[in-house]
Amino acid sequence: MFLLELSVKDWWQDLKDTFILNFITDDRYMYLVRGLGVTFAVTIGATLLGVLLGVIIALVRSTHDKNVHDMRPGVGRIILIILNKIANIYLTVIRGTPMVVQLMIAYFVIFVSVSQHKIFVAILAFGINSGAYVAEIIRSGIMSIDPGQFEAGRSLGFNYAQTMMYIIIPQAFKNVLPALANEFIVLIKETSVSGYIGLQDLTKGGDVIRSRTFTAFMPLIAVAIIYLVIVLFFTRLVGILERRLRNSER
Amino acid sequence: MSADPLISVKNLKKHYNDGSIKALDDVSIDINKGEVVVIIGPSGSGKSTLLRSLNLLEIPTSGTILFDGTSVTDQKTDINKLRQRMGMVFQHFNLFPHLTILDNMTLGPRKLLKMPKAEAENNARELLKKVALEARAGDYPSQLSGGQKQRIAIVRALAMKPDVLLFDEPTSALDPEMVGEVLDVMKALAKDGMTMVVVTHEIGFAKEVGDRVVFMDNGKIVAEILPEEILKPTNNERLNTFLAKVL
Ligand SMILES: Nc1ncnc2c1ncn2[C@@H]1O[C@H](COP(=O)(O)OP(=O)(O)O)[C@@H](O)[C@H]1O
Ligand SMILES: [Mg+2]
C-alpha cells in the first residue's frame, strides 16, 4: 500500500519534472507557440494562393471542356488549348509527386534566390500544391451548376466571362465551400513537413524541444494534441458552415 | 407598305451528327413587331431549336437570321448586344438562386445597361407590382412557388426592356393550378403590344392571344394557321392528329 502510494507519487513528480524541463525551462514552450504561428501563417497563405490558383485552373479546364468543340478556329481557341495543356501538366505533376519532394525542390532548386525567406517559399510550395486539389474541387463545383443558369445569363446579354463571374462562380463557390474548408484542414497537417527546409513550424518546434531535452514523449505528444485540437475545432466549424449553407438553400 | 419584320429567318438548318439528325430542316419565318407568334408541334419537332437559334443559344448549321436588320449569325455581330434586346423565358425558370428577386432583376440592367442602382431597383419594383409580387423583392427564388418563379423570370427579362420575348414552354413545368397566373401575365404583355414568340402546348392561349400559329414537325414548319382556325379540321393530317391529342 505504502509502496504503491510512493510509486504513484514518484510517477507524478517525474511527470512534473519532465513537463517543466520540456516546456518551462528556458521558456521552451515558446518553440510550440512560435511554431504554431508559422504553421498558421503557411497554412493561411497557402490556402489563399491555392484558391487563387485553383479558380484559375478550374476556369481554364471547364472553359476548355465546355467550349473548345464549337469554338471557331482562331487565336482564342489555340490559346485556350495551350492553357488547358499547361493546366493538365500542372495537375499531373503536382498530384503525382510527394509534397515533401515538391517542397524541397521549391526550396533547394527553384527559389534559391529567396531562400532566406523560408515562410515565403513554404507558402508558395504548399499553395501551388494545394491549388491542384482546389482546382478539381472548384471544377466539380462549376460542373455541378445547372446549364440553364449559364443560358439564362447569356440570354440576358452577359458574355462568357461575365456569366462566369456573376452567376456561375458564386454558386459554384458556395457549393464547394465545405470542401474548400476541408482542404484548409488537410493543409494544416500537410505543412508539418516544413521542417525539411528548416522552417520551424509546430512539428519542428516540438522536435527542437526533443533534441534539447532528450525526451521525446512530452514534446511530440504535445504537438499531436495541439494538431488534434485545431483540426477538431475547424471540423466543427465546417459542420456548422455546412448546416448553414443547407438551410439557406431552402 | 408593310414595315420590315423584326425577325427574319431564312433557310435555317441545324444538323447534329453530321446531318443524320435534322433538328431544323430549312425553316423560314418572319416575325413582325407587336406580333404574338405561337409555335406548336410534337416533342422533338425542333421548336426549341428554332427559338434558341433566334438568340444564338444554338448555332445554326446554315441559313440566316436578321434581327432588326442585323445579322444574328454574322461572326462580326456582337451577339451579347443583340441578346440584351431579346428576352428569353425558359421552361425551368432559371432564376439565379444565389440572388434575391430584386437582384435577379437588376443584375442585367445594372451591369449591362449601366443603369444606376436606384433606377434599376425602381424599375424592378414597378415590374414586380405588375405581377403582384412586389412584397417578395427581398426573397430568394427558393422561397417562391413555380408560378411565382416564372412570373419573376418574365419580369427579369422585361427589366432589360427587350424588343422581343422568347418563351420556351413557359408553363410546361408548372402544376396545373399555376398555369393560369403565368398565362395571364403573358396575355397582359401581348395586349401591351410586346412582340412574343411562344413555344407552348396551351392551345387556349394560342387561340386567345396568338396572331399566328405555326405548326412544326420533323424540323420543318409544315403549316401556318390563324388562331381562330385552330379548332377546325385542316388538310394536314399530322396537324389534325397533333391537335386532337393536345386538346
Ligand atoms: N445536342 C443535340 N444532339 C443531338 N440531337 C439533338 C440535340 N439537341 C436536340 N437534338 C434533336 O433535335 C431535335 C429537335 O429538338 P428540339 O428542338 O428540342 O425539339 P422540341 O423543342 O420541339 O421538343 C430532336 O430530335 C432532338 O433529339
Ligand atoms: Mg422543346
Short mmCIF file of C-alpha atoms and ligand atoms in Angstrom, two decimals:
data_model
loop_
_atom_site.label_atom_id
_atom_site.label_comp_id
_atom_site.label_asym_id
_atom_site.label_seq_id
_atom_site.Cartn_x
_atom_site.Cartn_y
_atom_site.Cartn_z
CA MET A 1 0.00 0.00 0.00
CA PHE A 2 2.65 2.42 1.08
CA LEU A 3 4.89 1.28 -1.75
CA LEU A 4 2.16 1.89 -4.31
CA GLU A 5 1.47 5.35 -2.95
CA LEU A 6 5.13 6.13 -3.16
CA SER A 7 5.40 4.95 -6.75
CA VAL A 8 2.35 6.97 -7.84
CA LYS A 9 3.87 9.96 -6.11
CA ASP A 10 7.19 9.30 -7.83
CA TRP A 11 5.47 8.92 -11.15
CA TRP A 12 3.63 12.20 -10.64
CA GLN A 13 6.81 14.01 -9.61
CA ASP A 14 8.58 12.57 -12.62
CA LEU A 15 5.86 13.78 -14.94
CA LYS A 16 6.02 17.25 -13.43
CA ASP A 17 9.79 17.35 -13.82
CA THR A 18 9.75 16.34 -17.47
CA PHE A 19 6.95 18.81 -18.11
CA ILE A 20 8.96 21.62 -16.57
CA LEU A 21 12.09 20.50 -18.39
CA ASN A 22 10.34 20.37 -21.76
CA PHE A 23 8.10 23.42 -21.64
CA ILE A 24 9.02 25.77 -18.80
CA THR A 25 12.81 25.73 -18.61
CA ASP A 26 14.30 28.34 -20.95
CA ASP A 27 10.72 29.16 -21.99
CA ARG A 28 10.79 26.13 -24.26
CA TYR A 29 7.01 26.28 -24.75
CA MET A 30 7.77 29.24 -26.98
CA TYR A 31 9.03 26.79 -29.63
CA LEU A 32 5.49 25.48 -29.84
CA VAL A 33 3.87 28.92 -29.74
CA ARG A 34 6.12 30.33 -32.44
CA GLY A 35 5.85 27.09 -34.38
CA LEU A 36 2.08 27.27 -34.26
CA GLY A 37 2.27 30.82 -35.60
CA VAL A 38 4.40 29.61 -38.51
CA THR A 39 2.06 26.68 -39.16
CA PHE A 40 -0.90 29.04 -39.36
CA ALA A 41 0.96 31.59 -41.49
CA VAL A 42 1.96 28.92 -44.01
CA THR A 43 -1.48 27.27 -44.00
CA ILE A 44 -3.42 30.50 -44.44
CA GLY A 45 -1.04 31.88 -47.06
CA ALA A 46 -1.05 28.59 -48.96
CA THR A 47 -4.84 28.35 -48.80
CA LEU A 48 -5.26 31.82 -50.30
CA LEU A 49 -2.72 31.10 -53.02
CA GLY A 50 -4.26 27.67 -53.58
CA VAL A 51 -7.77 29.07 -54.01
CA LEU A 52 -6.50 31.73 -56.42
CA LEU A 53 -4.61 29.17 -58.50
CA GLY A 54 -7.42 26.67 -58.19
CA VAL A 55 -10.04 29.09 -59.53
CA ILE A 56 -7.82 30.00 -62.48
CA ILE A 57 -7.04 26.37 -63.34
CA ALA A 58 -10.67 25.35 -62.88
CA LEU A 59 -11.81 28.16 -65.19
CA VAL A 60 -9.30 27.16 -67.86
CA ARG A 61 -10.27 23.50 -67.67
CA SER A 62 -14.03 23.96 -67.62
CA THR A 63 -13.95 26.66 -70.28
CA HIS A 64 -11.91 24.33 -72.46
CA ASP A 65 -14.13 21.32 -71.89
CA LYS A 66 -17.34 23.25 -72.46
CA ASN A 67 -16.38 25.38 -75.43
CA VAL A 68 -13.47 24.03 -77.41
CA HIS A 69 -15.63 21.77 -79.57
CA ASP A 70 -17.80 24.50 -81.02
CA MET A 71 -15.29 27.36 -80.99
CA ARG A 72 -14.37 28.98 -84.24
CA PRO A 73 -10.77 28.28 -85.28
CA GLY A 74 -8.53 31.17 -84.32
CA VAL A 75 -6.07 32.60 -81.83
CA GLY A 76 -8.52 32.37 -78.93
CA ARG A 77 -9.03 28.67 -79.46
CA ILE A 78 -5.30 27.99 -79.74
CA ILE A 79 -4.57 29.94 -76.54
CA LEU A 80 -7.30 28.02 -74.72
CA ILE A 81 -5.89 24.70 -75.88
CA ILE A 82 -2.37 25.68 -74.77
CA LEU A 83 -3.60 26.95 -71.39
CA ASN A 84 -5.51 23.72 -70.89
CA LYS A 85 -2.39 21.67 -71.71
CA ILE A 86 -0.38 23.67 -69.16
CA ALA A 87 -3.14 23.18 -66.58
CA ASN A 88 -3.18 19.44 -67.18
CA ILE A 89 0.61 19.14 -66.88
CA TYR A 90 0.46 21.13 -63.64
CA LEU A 91 -2.25 18.88 -62.21
CA THR A 92 -0.44 15.71 -63.25
CA VAL A 93 2.93 16.73 -61.81
CA ILE A 94 1.59 18.15 -58.55
CA ARG A 95 -0.73 15.27 -57.83
CA GLY A 96 1.75 12.65 -58.98
CA THR A 97 4.67 13.59 -56.71
CA PRO A 98 5.02 13.74 -52.91
CA MET A 99 4.53 17.07 -51.18
CA VAL A 100 7.88 16.85 -49.37
CA VAL A 101 9.72 16.42 -52.66
CA GLN A 102 7.89 19.42 -54.11
CA LEU A 103 8.77 21.46 -51.03
CA MET A 104 12.45 20.55 -51.26
CA ILE A 105 12.59 21.25 -54.98
CA ALA A 106 10.94 24.61 -54.35
CA TYR A 107 13.46 25.48 -51.66
CA PHE A 108 16.71 23.98 -52.93
CA VAL A 109 16.17 24.30 -56.70
CA ILE A 110 13.61 26.87 -57.79
CA PHE A 111 13.51 29.63 -55.19
CA VAL A 112 17.17 29.51 -54.16
CA SER A 113 17.49 33.27 -54.58
CA VAL A 114 14.89 33.94 -51.89
CA SER A 115 15.84 31.01 -49.69
CA GLN A 116 16.29 33.21 -46.60
CA HIS A 117 12.51 33.75 -46.66
CA LYS A 118 11.57 30.22 -45.70
CA ILE A 119 7.97 31.04 -44.85
CA PHE A 120 7.55 32.65 -48.25
CA VAL A 121 8.95 29.61 -50.04
CA ALA A 122 6.78 27.29 -47.96
CA ILE A 123 3.64 29.32 -48.77
CA LEU A 124 4.50 29.11 -52.46
CA ALA A 125 5.21 25.38 -52.36
CA PHE A 126 2.14 24.44 -50.32
CA GLY A 127 -0.03 26.95 -52.21
CA ILE A 128 1.00 25.59 -55.60
CA ASN A 129 0.37 22.07 -54.31
CA SER A 130 -2.99 22.94 -52.80
CA GLY A 131 -4.03 24.75 -55.99
CA ALA A 132 -4.09 21.43 -57.83
CA TYR A 133 -6.56 19.94 -55.39
CA VAL A 134 -8.61 23.13 -55.08
CA ALA A 135 -8.82 23.30 -58.89
CA GLU A 136 -10.57 19.95 -59.03
CA ILE A 137 -12.89 20.93 -56.17
CA ILE A 138 -13.89 24.17 -57.92
CA ARG A 139 -14.18 22.47 -61.28
CA SER A 140 -16.60 19.94 -59.88
CA GLY A 141 -18.48 22.89 -58.37
CA ILE A 142 -18.70 24.64 -61.74
CA MET A 143 -19.75 21.43 -63.50
CA SER A 144 -22.49 20.85 -60.93
CA ILE A 145 -24.28 24.11 -61.80
CA ASP A 146 -27.38 23.59 -63.96
CA PRO A 147 -26.55 24.56 -67.59
CA GLY A 148 -29.81 26.54 -67.53
CA GLN A 149 -28.07 29.05 -65.25
CA PHE A 150 -25.44 29.65 -67.87
CA GLU A 151 -28.04 30.00 -70.61
CA ALA A 152 -30.11 32.42 -68.53
CA GLY A 153 -27.02 34.59 -68.07
CA ARG A 154 -26.11 34.50 -71.74
CA SER A 155 -29.70 35.18 -72.81
CA LEU A 156 -29.68 38.41 -70.79
CA GLY A 157 -26.65 39.52 -72.80
CA PHE A 158 -23.80 38.68 -70.43
CA ASN A 159 -20.69 37.44 -72.19
CA TYR A 160 -18.95 34.22 -71.15
CA ALA A 161 -16.67 35.84 -68.56
CA GLN A 162 -19.44 37.94 -67.01
CA THR A 163 -21.74 34.93 -66.79
CA MET A 164 -18.99 33.02 -65.01
CA MET A 165 -18.22 35.90 -62.65
CA TYR A 166 -21.75 36.99 -61.69
CA ILE A 167 -23.71 33.75 -61.97
CA ILE A 168 -21.68 30.54 -62.10
CA ILE A 169 -18.67 31.12 -59.82
CA PRO A 170 -20.66 32.50 -56.85
CA GLN A 171 -22.92 29.44 -56.90
CA ALA A 172 -20.08 27.00 -57.51
CA PHE A 173 -18.08 28.57 -54.69
CA LYS A 174 -20.97 28.31 -52.29
CA ASN A 175 -21.46 24.65 -53.19
CA VAL A 176 -17.83 23.73 -52.58
CA LEU A 177 -17.17 25.93 -49.55
CA PRO A 178 -17.22 22.94 -47.16
CA ALA A 179 -14.82 21.03 -49.43
CA LEU A 180 -12.52 24.05 -49.53
CA ALA A 181 -12.63 24.32 -45.74
CA ASN A 182 -11.66 20.65 -45.57
CA GLU A 183 -8.73 21.39 -47.85
CA PHE A 184 -7.64 24.02 -45.30
CA ILE A 185 -7.79 21.37 -42.56
CA VAL A 186 -5.75 18.95 -44.66
CA LEU A 187 -3.18 21.70 -45.26
CA ILE A 188 -2.75 22.33 -41.53
CA LYS A 189 -1.48 18.77 -41.21
CA GLU A 190 0.41 18.73 -44.50
CA THR A 191 2.56 21.71 -43.52
CA SER A 192 4.09 19.54 -40.78
CA VAL A 193 6.81 18.58 -43.26
CA SER A 194 8.04 22.20 -43.31
CA GLY A 195 10.98 21.10 -41.17
CA TYR A 196 12.55 19.58 -44.28
CA ILE A 197 13.56 23.08 -45.37
CA GLY A 198 14.48 24.09 -41.83
CA LEU A 199 11.30 26.05 -41.23
CA GLN A 200 10.32 25.97 -37.56
CA ASP A 201 6.65 25.16 -37.70
CA LEU A 202 4.73 23.46 -34.90
CA THR A 203 6.14 19.98 -35.64
CA LYS A 204 9.68 21.24 -35.93
CA GLY A 205 9.19 23.21 -32.71
CA GLY A 206 8.36 20.00 -30.86
CA ASP A 207 11.31 18.28 -32.49
CA VAL A 208 13.65 21.06 -31.40
CA ILE A 209 12.50 20.63 -27.80
CA ARG A 210 13.08 16.89 -28.11
CA SER A 211 16.65 17.44 -29.29
CA ARG A 212 17.32 19.86 -26.41
CA THR A 213 15.82 17.79 -23.61
CA PHE A 214 16.47 14.30 -24.98
CA THR A 215 12.91 13.35 -24.10
CA ALA A 216 10.58 12.51 -26.95
CA PHE A 217 7.29 11.67 -25.27
CA MET A 218 6.22 15.06 -23.90
CA PRO A 219 7.04 17.39 -26.79
CA LEU A 220 5.78 15.05 -29.51
CA ILE A 221 2.55 14.18 -27.70
CA ALA A 222 2.04 17.90 -27.04
CA VAL A 223 2.43 18.61 -30.75
CA ALA A 224 -0.02 15.84 -31.64
CA ILE A 225 -2.58 17.15 -29.15
CA ILE A 226 -2.30 20.70 -30.49
CA TYR A 227 -2.88 19.49 -34.09
CA LEU A 228 -5.79 17.38 -32.96
CA VAL A 229 -7.46 20.23 -31.09
CA ILE A 230 -7.07 22.59 -34.06
CA VAL A 231 -8.35 20.02 -36.55
CA LEU A 232 -11.34 19.15 -34.35
CA PHE A 233 -12.11 22.84 -33.91
CA PHE A 234 -12.12 23.55 -37.64
CA THR A 235 -14.00 20.36 -38.42
CA ARG A 236 -16.74 21.54 -36.08
CA LEU A 237 -16.70 24.91 -37.83
CA VAL A 238 -17.08 23.24 -41.24
CA GLY A 239 -20.00 21.24 -39.89
CA ILE A 240 -21.74 24.43 -38.76
CA LEU A 241 -20.96 26.06 -42.12
CA GLU A 242 -22.42 23.09 -43.99
CA ARG A 243 -25.63 23.25 -41.98
CA ARG A 244 -25.92 27.00 -42.55
CA LEU A 245 -25.47 26.59 -46.30
CA ARG A 246 -28.01 23.80 -46.44
CA ASN A 247 -30.56 25.88 -44.58
CA SER A 248 -30.07 28.89 -46.85
CA GLU A 249 -30.87 26.71 -49.83
CA ARG A 250 -34.46 26.41 -48.75
CA MET B 1 -46.46 49.42 -97.37
CA SER B 2 -45.51 47.00 -94.62
CA ALA B 3 -42.52 47.62 -92.37
CA ASP B 4 -39.57 45.22 -92.31
CA PRO B 5 -40.10 42.29 -89.97
CA LEU B 6 -38.41 42.49 -86.56
CA ILE B 7 -37.02 38.99 -87.02
CA SER B 8 -36.47 37.37 -90.37
CA VAL B 9 -35.38 33.74 -90.56
CA LYS B 10 -34.30 32.32 -93.90
CA ASN B 11 -33.50 28.70 -94.80
CA LEU B 12 -32.38 27.87 -91.29
CA LYS B 13 -30.85 24.42 -90.78
CA LYS B 14 -29.48 22.80 -87.68
CA HIS B 15 -27.89 19.40 -88.07
CA TYR B 16 -26.48 17.04 -85.46
CA ASN B 17 -24.24 14.03 -86.02
CA ASP B 18 -23.01 15.20 -89.43
CA GLY B 19 -26.52 15.70 -90.74
CA SER B 20 -28.08 12.45 -89.65
CA ILE B 21 -30.30 14.44 -87.26
CA LYS B 22 -32.01 17.44 -88.81
CA ALA B 23 -33.35 19.42 -85.84
CA LEU B 24 -34.16 22.25 -88.23
CA ASP B 25 -34.66 21.45 -91.87
CA ASP B 26 -34.85 24.61 -93.96
CA VAL B 27 -37.04 26.83 -91.81
CA SER B 28 -38.05 30.31 -92.89
CA ILE B 29 -40.31 32.64 -90.92
CA ASP B 30 -40.83 36.36 -90.40
CA ILE B 31 -41.92 37.86 -87.12
CA ASN B 32 -43.32 41.36 -87.16
CA LYS B 33 -43.18 43.97 -84.46
CA GLY B 34 -46.02 43.61 -81.98
CA GLU B 35 -46.92 40.14 -83.19
CA VAL B 36 -47.52 37.12 -81.00
CA VAL B 37 -46.36 34.03 -82.85
CA VAL B 38 -47.18 30.70 -81.24
CA ILE B 39 -45.16 27.64 -82.20
CA ILE B 40 -46.77 24.26 -81.64
CA GLY B 41 -45.77 20.76 -82.63
CA PRO B 42 -44.92 17.34 -81.23
CA SER B 43 -41.94 16.80 -78.96
CA GLY B 44 -38.66 16.68 -80.89
CA SER B 45 -40.04 18.61 -83.84
CA GLY B 46 -37.47 21.40 -83.48
CA LYS B 47 -39.47 24.09 -81.66
CA SER B 48 -36.83 24.75 -79.01
CA THR B 49 -34.04 24.62 -81.54
CA LEU B 50 -35.76 27.26 -83.67
CA LEU B 51 -36.47 29.52 -80.69
CA ARG B 52 -32.95 29.15 -79.28
CA SER B 53 -31.41 29.84 -82.67
CA LEU B 54 -33.05 33.26 -82.69
CA ASN B 55 -30.71 34.48 -79.92
CA LEU B 56 -27.92 32.11 -80.92
CA LEU B 57 -28.11 29.84 -77.88
CA GLU B 58 -27.99 27.25 -80.64
CA ILE B 59 -25.62 27.93 -83.51
CA PRO B 60 -27.36 27.05 -86.78
CA THR B 61 -25.60 24.89 -89.33
CA SER B 62 -26.67 27.21 -92.14
CA GLY B 63 -29.19 29.88 -93.00
CA THR B 64 -29.62 33.47 -91.89
CA ILE B 65 -31.42 35.29 -89.12
CA LEU B 66 -31.91 39.03 -89.26
CA PHE B 67 -32.90 40.83 -86.09
CA ASP B 68 -33.97 44.43 -86.67
CA GLY B 69 -31.82 44.44 -89.79
CA THR B 70 -28.70 43.00 -88.12
CA SER B 71 -27.49 39.51 -88.92
CA VAL B 72 -27.56 37.36 -85.80
CA THR B 73 -25.40 34.67 -87.34
CA ASP B 74 -22.70 37.00 -88.69
CA GLN B 75 -19.45 36.39 -86.80
CA LYS B 76 -18.80 40.14 -86.68
CA THR B 77 -22.07 40.83 -84.88
CA ASP B 78 -21.81 41.48 -81.14
CA ILE B 79 -24.32 38.83 -80.13
CA ASN B 80 -24.30 39.96 -76.49
CA LYS B 81 -25.62 43.37 -77.52
CA LEU B 82 -28.40 41.75 -79.56
CA ARG B 83 -29.32 39.36 -76.76
CA GLN B 84 -29.90 42.35 -74.46
CA ARG B 85 -32.83 43.18 -76.72
CA MET B 86 -34.21 39.62 -76.92
CA GLY B 87 -35.53 38.40 -73.61
CA MET B 88 -35.89 34.68 -73.02
CA VAL B 89 -38.13 32.76 -70.63
CA PHE B 90 -37.28 29.12 -70.01
CA GLN B 91 -39.34 26.10 -69.11
CA HIS B 92 -37.45 25.70 -65.83
CA PHE B 93 -37.38 29.43 -64.96
CA ASN B 94 -33.60 29.52 -64.44
CA LEU B 95 -33.73 32.19 -61.78
CA PHE B 96 -30.39 32.82 -60.08
CA PRO B 97 -30.73 31.05 -56.72
CA HIS B 98 -27.90 32.98 -55.04
CA LEU B 99 -29.57 36.35 -55.67
CA THR B 100 -32.73 37.90 -54.25
CA ILE B 101 -35.67 38.51 -56.56
CA LEU B 102 -34.70 42.17 -56.78
CA ASP B 103 -31.07 41.33 -57.57
CA ASN B 104 -32.18 38.78 -60.15
CA MET B 105 -34.00 41.60 -61.89
CA THR B 106 -31.40 44.34 -61.54
CA LEU B 107 -28.24 42.37 -62.37
CA GLY B 108 -28.67 42.73 -66.14
CA PRO B 109 -29.79 46.37 -66.21
CA ARG B 110 -27.03 47.45 -63.82
CA LYS B 111 -24.10 45.54 -65.30
CA LEU B 112 -25.10 45.59 -68.97
CA LEU B 113 -27.19 48.73 -69.42
CA LYS B 114 -25.09 50.58 -66.78
CA MET B 115 -28.27 51.70 -65.08
CA PRO B 116 -27.80 53.35 -61.66
CA LYS B 117 -28.79 51.07 -58.78
CA ALA B 118 -31.70 53.23 -57.62
CA GLU B 119 -33.16 53.46 -61.10
CA ALA B 120 -32.78 49.73 -61.74
CA GLU B 121 -34.46 48.93 -58.43
CA ASN B 122 -37.30 51.35 -59.07
CA ASN B 123 -37.92 49.80 -62.45
CA ALA B 124 -37.79 46.32 -60.94
CA ARG B 125 -40.30 47.25 -58.25
CA GLU B 126 -42.66 48.71 -60.86
CA LEU B 127 -42.47 45.45 -62.80
CA LEU B 128 -42.98 43.42 -59.63
CA LYS B 129 -46.17 45.37 -59.00
CA LYS B 130 -47.44 44.35 -62.42
CA VAL B 131 -47.11 40.68 -61.50
CA ALA B 132 -48.35 41.27 -57.93
CA LEU B 133 -45.10 40.14 -56.34
CA GLU B 134 -43.74 43.43 -55.01
CA ALA B 135 -43.78 42.04 -51.47
CA ARG B 136 -41.28 39.32 -52.48
CA ALA B 137 -38.50 41.63 -53.68
CA GLY B 138 -36.16 40.59 -50.86
CA ASP B 139 -36.91 36.86 -51.03
CA TYR B 140 -34.78 34.24 -52.70
CA PRO B 141 -36.12 32.18 -55.63
CA SER B 142 -36.28 29.04 -53.49
CA GLN B 143 -38.96 30.73 -51.38
CA LEU B 144 -41.34 31.06 -54.33
CA SER B 145 -43.81 28.69 -55.96
CA GLY B 146 -43.32 27.59 -59.56
CA GLY B 147 -45.86 30.03 -60.91
CA GLN B 148 -44.29 32.87 -58.95
CA LYS B 149 -40.84 31.91 -60.20
CA GLN B 150 -42.00 32.02 -63.80
CA ARG B 151 -43.63 35.41 -63.29
CA ILE B 152 -40.34 36.66 -61.89
CA ALA B 153 -38.47 35.15 -64.84
CA ILE B 154 -40.74 37.10 -67.18
CA VAL B 155 -40.22 40.41 -65.42
CA ARG B 156 -36.48 39.73 -65.13
CA ALA B 157 -36.41 39.51 -68.91
CA LEU B 158 -38.62 42.60 -69.18
CA ALA B 159 -36.28 44.61 -66.94
CA MET B 160 -33.83 44.70 -69.86
CA LYS B 161 -36.54 46.46 -71.88
CA PRO B 162 -36.27 43.97 -74.76
CA ASP B 163 -37.82 44.32 -78.21
CA VAL B 164 -39.00 40.72 -78.22
CA LEU B 165 -39.63 37.97 -75.67
CA LEU B 166 -38.95 34.32 -76.48
CA PHE B 167 -40.84 31.73 -74.42
CA ASP B 168 -39.88 28.05 -74.45
CA GLU B 169 -42.78 26.10 -72.94
CA PRO B 170 -43.14 28.55 -70.05
CA THR B 171 -45.95 26.62 -68.36
CA SER B 172 -44.88 23.02 -69.00
CA ALA B 173 -43.05 22.63 -65.69
CA LEU B 174 -45.88 24.11 -63.63
CA ASP B 175 -48.55 22.46 -61.54
CA PRO B 176 -51.87 22.86 -63.38
CA GLU B 177 -53.25 25.34 -60.85
CA MET B 178 -50.34 27.72 -61.53
CA VAL B 179 -50.56 27.76 -65.31
CA GLY B 180 -53.27 30.40 -65.32
CA GLU B 181 -51.32 33.07 -63.41
CA VAL B 182 -48.41 32.83 -65.84
CA LEU B 183 -50.61 32.86 -68.92
CA ASP B 184 -52.41 35.93 -67.53
CA VAL B 185 -49.10 37.81 -67.34
CA MET B 186 -48.29 36.80 -70.90
CA LYS B 187 -51.72 37.86 -72.11
CA ALA B 188 -51.28 41.27 -70.50
CA LEU B 189 -47.92 41.62 -72.22
CA ALA B 190 -49.42 40.75 -75.57
CA LYS B 191 -52.11 43.34 -75.02
CA ASP B 192 -49.40 45.93 -74.31
CA GLY B 193 -48.01 45.25 -77.76
CA MET B 194 -44.97 43.18 -76.82
CA THR B 195 -43.55 41.09 -79.64
CA MET B 196 -43.58 37.49 -78.49
CA VAL B 197 -42.55 34.11 -79.85
CA VAL B 198 -44.11 31.42 -77.72
CA VAL B 199 -43.49 27.69 -77.85
CA THR B 200 -46.39 26.13 -75.96
CA HIS B 201 -48.91 23.35 -75.79
CA GLU B 202 -51.54 25.73 -74.42
CA ILE B 203 -53.92 25.77 -77.36
CA GLY B 204 -56.30 28.05 -75.46
CA PHE B 205 -53.56 30.65 -75.16
CA ALA B 206 -52.69 30.31 -78.85
CA LYS B 207 -56.30 30.84 -79.76
CA GLU B 208 -56.85 33.78 -77.47
CA VAL B 209 -53.71 35.89 -77.92
CA GLY B 210 -51.82 34.42 -80.87
CA ASP B 211 -51.69 36.39 -84.10
CA ARG B 212 -50.35 33.40 -85.95
CA VAL B 213 -49.90 29.77 -85.03
CA VAL B 214 -47.03 27.85 -86.57
CA PHE B 215 -47.06 24.06 -86.61
CA MET B 216 -43.70 22.31 -86.72
CA ASP B 217 -42.97 18.69 -87.47
CA ASN B 218 -39.67 16.91 -88.16
CA GLY B 219 -37.65 20.14 -88.18
CA LYS B 220 -39.95 21.85 -90.65
CA ILE B 221 -42.72 24.39 -90.46
CA VAL B 222 -45.47 22.35 -92.04
CA ALA B 223 -48.48 24.60 -91.50
CA GLU B 224 -49.35 28.12 -90.52
CA ILE B 225 -52.83 28.74 -89.23
CA LEU B 226 -54.83 31.61 -87.92
CA PRO B 227 -55.75 31.20 -84.25
CA GLU B 228 -59.46 31.20 -84.94
CA GLU B 229 -59.00 28.28 -87.33
CA ILE B 230 -57.19 26.19 -84.78
CA LEU B 231 -60.18 24.04 -83.89
CA LYS B 232 -61.28 23.49 -87.46
CA PRO B 233 -60.06 20.41 -89.30
CA THR B 234 -57.30 21.18 -91.78
CA ASN B 235 -55.99 19.32 -94.78
CA ASN B 236 -52.82 18.49 -92.83
CA GLU B 237 -53.20 15.04 -91.30
CA ARG B 238 -50.23 15.42 -88.87
CA LEU B 239 -51.63 18.69 -87.57
CA ASN B 240 -55.07 17.18 -87.08
CA THR B 241 -53.65 14.26 -85.10
CA PHE B 242 -51.49 16.60 -83.02
CA LEU B 243 -54.37 18.92 -82.22
CA ALA B 244 -56.63 16.00 -81.39
CA LYS B 245 -54.00 14.87 -78.88
CA VAL B 246 -53.36 18.17 -77.10
CA LEU B 247 -56.93 19.35 -76.95
N1 LIG C 1 -27.38 18.29 -78.70
C1 LIG C 1 -28.12 17.52 -79.52
N2 LIG C 1 -27.57 16.46 -80.12
C2 LIG C 1 -28.29 15.67 -80.94
N3 LIG C 1 -29.58 15.88 -81.22
C3 LIG C 1 -30.19 16.93 -80.66
C4 LIG C 1 -29.50 17.81 -79.78
N4 LIG C 1 -30.37 18.75 -79.36
C5 LIG C 1 -31.54 18.48 -79.96
N5 LIG C 1 -31.44 17.38 -80.75
C6 LIG C 1 -32.53 16.80 -81.55
O1 LIG C 1 -33.11 17.79 -82.33
C7 LIG C 1 -34.50 17.56 -82.48
C8 LIG C 1 -35.28 18.80 -82.12
O2 LIG C 1 -35.18 19.04 -80.73
P1 LIG C 1 -35.97 20.22 -80.01
O3 LIG C 1 -35.75 21.47 -80.77
O4 LIG C 1 -35.54 20.23 -78.58
O5 LIG C 1 -37.47 19.75 -80.13
P2 LIG C 1 -38.76 20.30 -79.38
O6 LIG C 1 -38.39 21.53 -78.63
O7 LIG C 1 -39.75 20.55 -80.48
O8 LIG C 1 -39.23 19.20 -78.49
C9 LIG C 1 -34.83 16.36 -81.61
O9 LIG C 1 -34.91 15.23 -82.45
C10 LIG C 1 -33.65 16.25 -80.69
O10 LIG C 1 -33.43 14.92 -80.35
MG MG C 2 -38.51 21.91 -76.53
#
